[in-house]
Amino acid sequence: MELADRAIGFILASISVTIFTYYTFWVIILPFVDEDHFVHNYFLPQEYAILLPVYAGVCLICFLSVFIGYVMLKSKKKKA
């Protein structure tokens, strides 16, 4: 079981580093690269650099709110 936990942790850390590197390059470095450079083919338009994290944050807040509400309702039924 410990080996499986380490493998999952390594995979999640690798995915996180990859996403962080991609996003950092997209937001910080790409605006200084010429528009006709081939590297622009690998990235979405700059508008999505703001929209995607905002959308992910809103989804996270909604999920956490529903989860907290569910736990509160479940604990309330348990007391009654």
PDB file of C-alpha atoms in Angstrom, residues 7-67:
ATOM      1  CA  ALA A   7       3.254   6.371  -6.875  1.00  0.00           C
ATOM      2  CA  ILE A   8       0.024   8.348  -6.653  1.00  0.00           C
ATOM      3  CA  GLY A   9       1.828  11.163  -4.842  1.00  0.00           C
ATOM      4  CA  PHE A  10       4.543  11.237  -7.491  1.00  0.00           C
ATOM      5  CA  ILE A  11       1.975  11.305 -10.297  1.00  0.00           C
ATOM      6  CA  LEU A  12      -0.005  14.131  -8.656  1.00  0.00           C
ATOM      7  CA  ALA A  13       3.167  16.132  -7.993  1.00  0.00           C
ATOM      8  CA  SER A  14       4.299  15.643 -11.602  1.00  0.00           C
ATOM      9  CA  ILE A  15       0.940  16.779 -12.955  1.00  0.00           C
ATOM     10  CA  SER A  16       0.982  19.829 -10.666  1.00  0.00           C
ATOM     11  CA  VAL A  17       4.497  20.842 -11.736  1.00  0.00           C
ATOM     12  CA  THR A  18       3.579  20.376 -15.397  1.00  0.00           C
ATOM     13  CA  ILE A  19       0.453  22.527 -15.101  1.00  0.00           C
ATOM     14  CA  PHE A  20       2.337  25.191 -13.137  1.00  0.00           C
ATOM     15  CA  THR A  21       5.132  25.307 -15.722  1.00  0.00           C
ATOM     16  CA  TYR A  22       2.696  25.463 -18.648  1.00  0.00           C
ATOM     17  CA  TYR A  23       0.617  28.219 -17.029  1.00  0.00           C
ATOM     18  CA  THR A  24       3.680  30.229 -15.996  1.00  0.00           C
ATOM     19  CA  PHE A  25       5.119  30.067 -19.492  1.00  0.00           C
ATOM     20  CA  TRP A  26       1.715  30.952 -20.963  1.00  0.00           C
ATOM     21  CA  VAL A  27       1.103  33.985 -18.756  1.00  0.00           C
ATOM     22  CA  ILE A  28       4.582  35.399 -18.099  1.00  0.00           C
ATOM     23  CA  ILE A  29       6.800  34.502 -21.048  1.00  0.00           C
ATOM     24  CA  LEU A  30       4.458  34.123 -24.022  1.00  0.00           C
ATOM     25  CA  PRO A  31       3.408  37.810 -24.227  1.00  0.00           C
ATOM     26  CA  PHE A  32       7.040  38.678 -25.016  1.00  0.00           C
ATOM     27  CA  VAL A  33       7.292  36.169 -27.887  1.00  0.00           C
ATOM     28  CA  ASP A  34       6.431  37.307 -31.409  1.00  0.00           C
ATOM     29  CA  GLU A  35       2.873  36.552 -32.519  1.00  0.00           C
ATOM     30  CA  ASP A  36       4.012  34.630 -35.606  1.00  0.00           C
ATOM     31  CA  HIS A  37       6.292  32.298 -33.643  1.00  0.00           C
ATOM     32  CA  PHE A  38       5.337  28.614 -33.804  1.00  0.00           C
ATOM     33  CA  VAL A  39       5.151  28.303 -30.007  1.00  0.00           C
ATOM     34  CA  HIS A  40       1.838  30.215 -30.011  1.00  0.00           C
ATOM     35  CA  ASN A  41       0.219  27.182 -31.648  1.00  0.00           C
ATOM     36  CA  TYR A  42       0.539  25.251 -28.369  1.00  0.00           C
ATOM     37  CA  PHE A  43      -1.346  27.749 -26.192  1.00  0.00           C
ATOM     38  CA  LEU A  44      -4.878  29.065 -25.968  1.00  0.00           C
ATOM     39  CA  PRO A  45      -5.593  32.791 -26.416  1.00  0.00           C
ATOM     40  CA  GLN A  46      -4.566  35.043 -23.505  1.00  0.00           C
ATOM     41  CA  GLU A  47      -8.192  35.636 -22.435  1.00  0.00           C
ATOM     42  CA  TYR A  48      -8.372  32.055 -21.209  1.00  0.00           C
ATOM     43  CA  ALA A  49      -5.402  32.638 -18.909  1.00  0.00           C
ATOM     44  CA  ILE A  50      -7.788  34.524 -16.611  1.00  0.00           C
ATOM     45  CA  LEU A  51     -11.062  32.750 -17.398  1.00  0.00           C
ATOM     46  CA  LEU A  52      -9.891  29.193 -16.673  1.00  0.00           C
ATOM     47  CA  PRO A  53      -8.564  29.840 -13.133  1.00  0.00           C
ATOM     48  CA  VAL A  54     -11.636  31.935 -12.291  1.00  0.00           C
ATOM     49  CA  TYR A  55     -13.921  29.159 -13.513  1.00  0.00           C
ATOM     50  CA  ALA A  56     -11.935  26.562 -11.559  1.00  0.00           C
ATOM     51  CA  GLY A  57     -12.128  28.735  -8.422  1.00  0.00           C
ATOM     52  CA  VAL A  58     -15.882  29.194  -8.735  1.00  0.00           C
ATOM     53  CA  CYS A  59     -16.346  25.435  -9.209  1.00  0.00           C
ATOM     54  CA  LEU A  60     -14.160  24.766  -6.165  1.00  0.00           C
ATOM     55  CA  ILE A  61     -16.116  27.202  -3.991  1.00  0.00           C
ATOM     56  CA  CYS A  62     -19.417  25.683  -5.165  1.00  0.00           C
ATOM     57  CA  PHE A  63     -18.200  22.159  -4.446  1.00  0.00           C
ATOM     58  CA  LEU A  64     -16.941  23.130  -0.994  1.00  0.00           C
ATOM     59  CA  SER A  65     -20.206  24.901  -0.196  1.00  0.00           C
ATOM     60  CA  VAL A  66     -22.276  21.878  -1.196  1.00  0.00           C
ATOM     61  CA  PHE A  67     -19.974  19.551   0.753  1.00  0.00           C
TER      62      PHE A  67
END
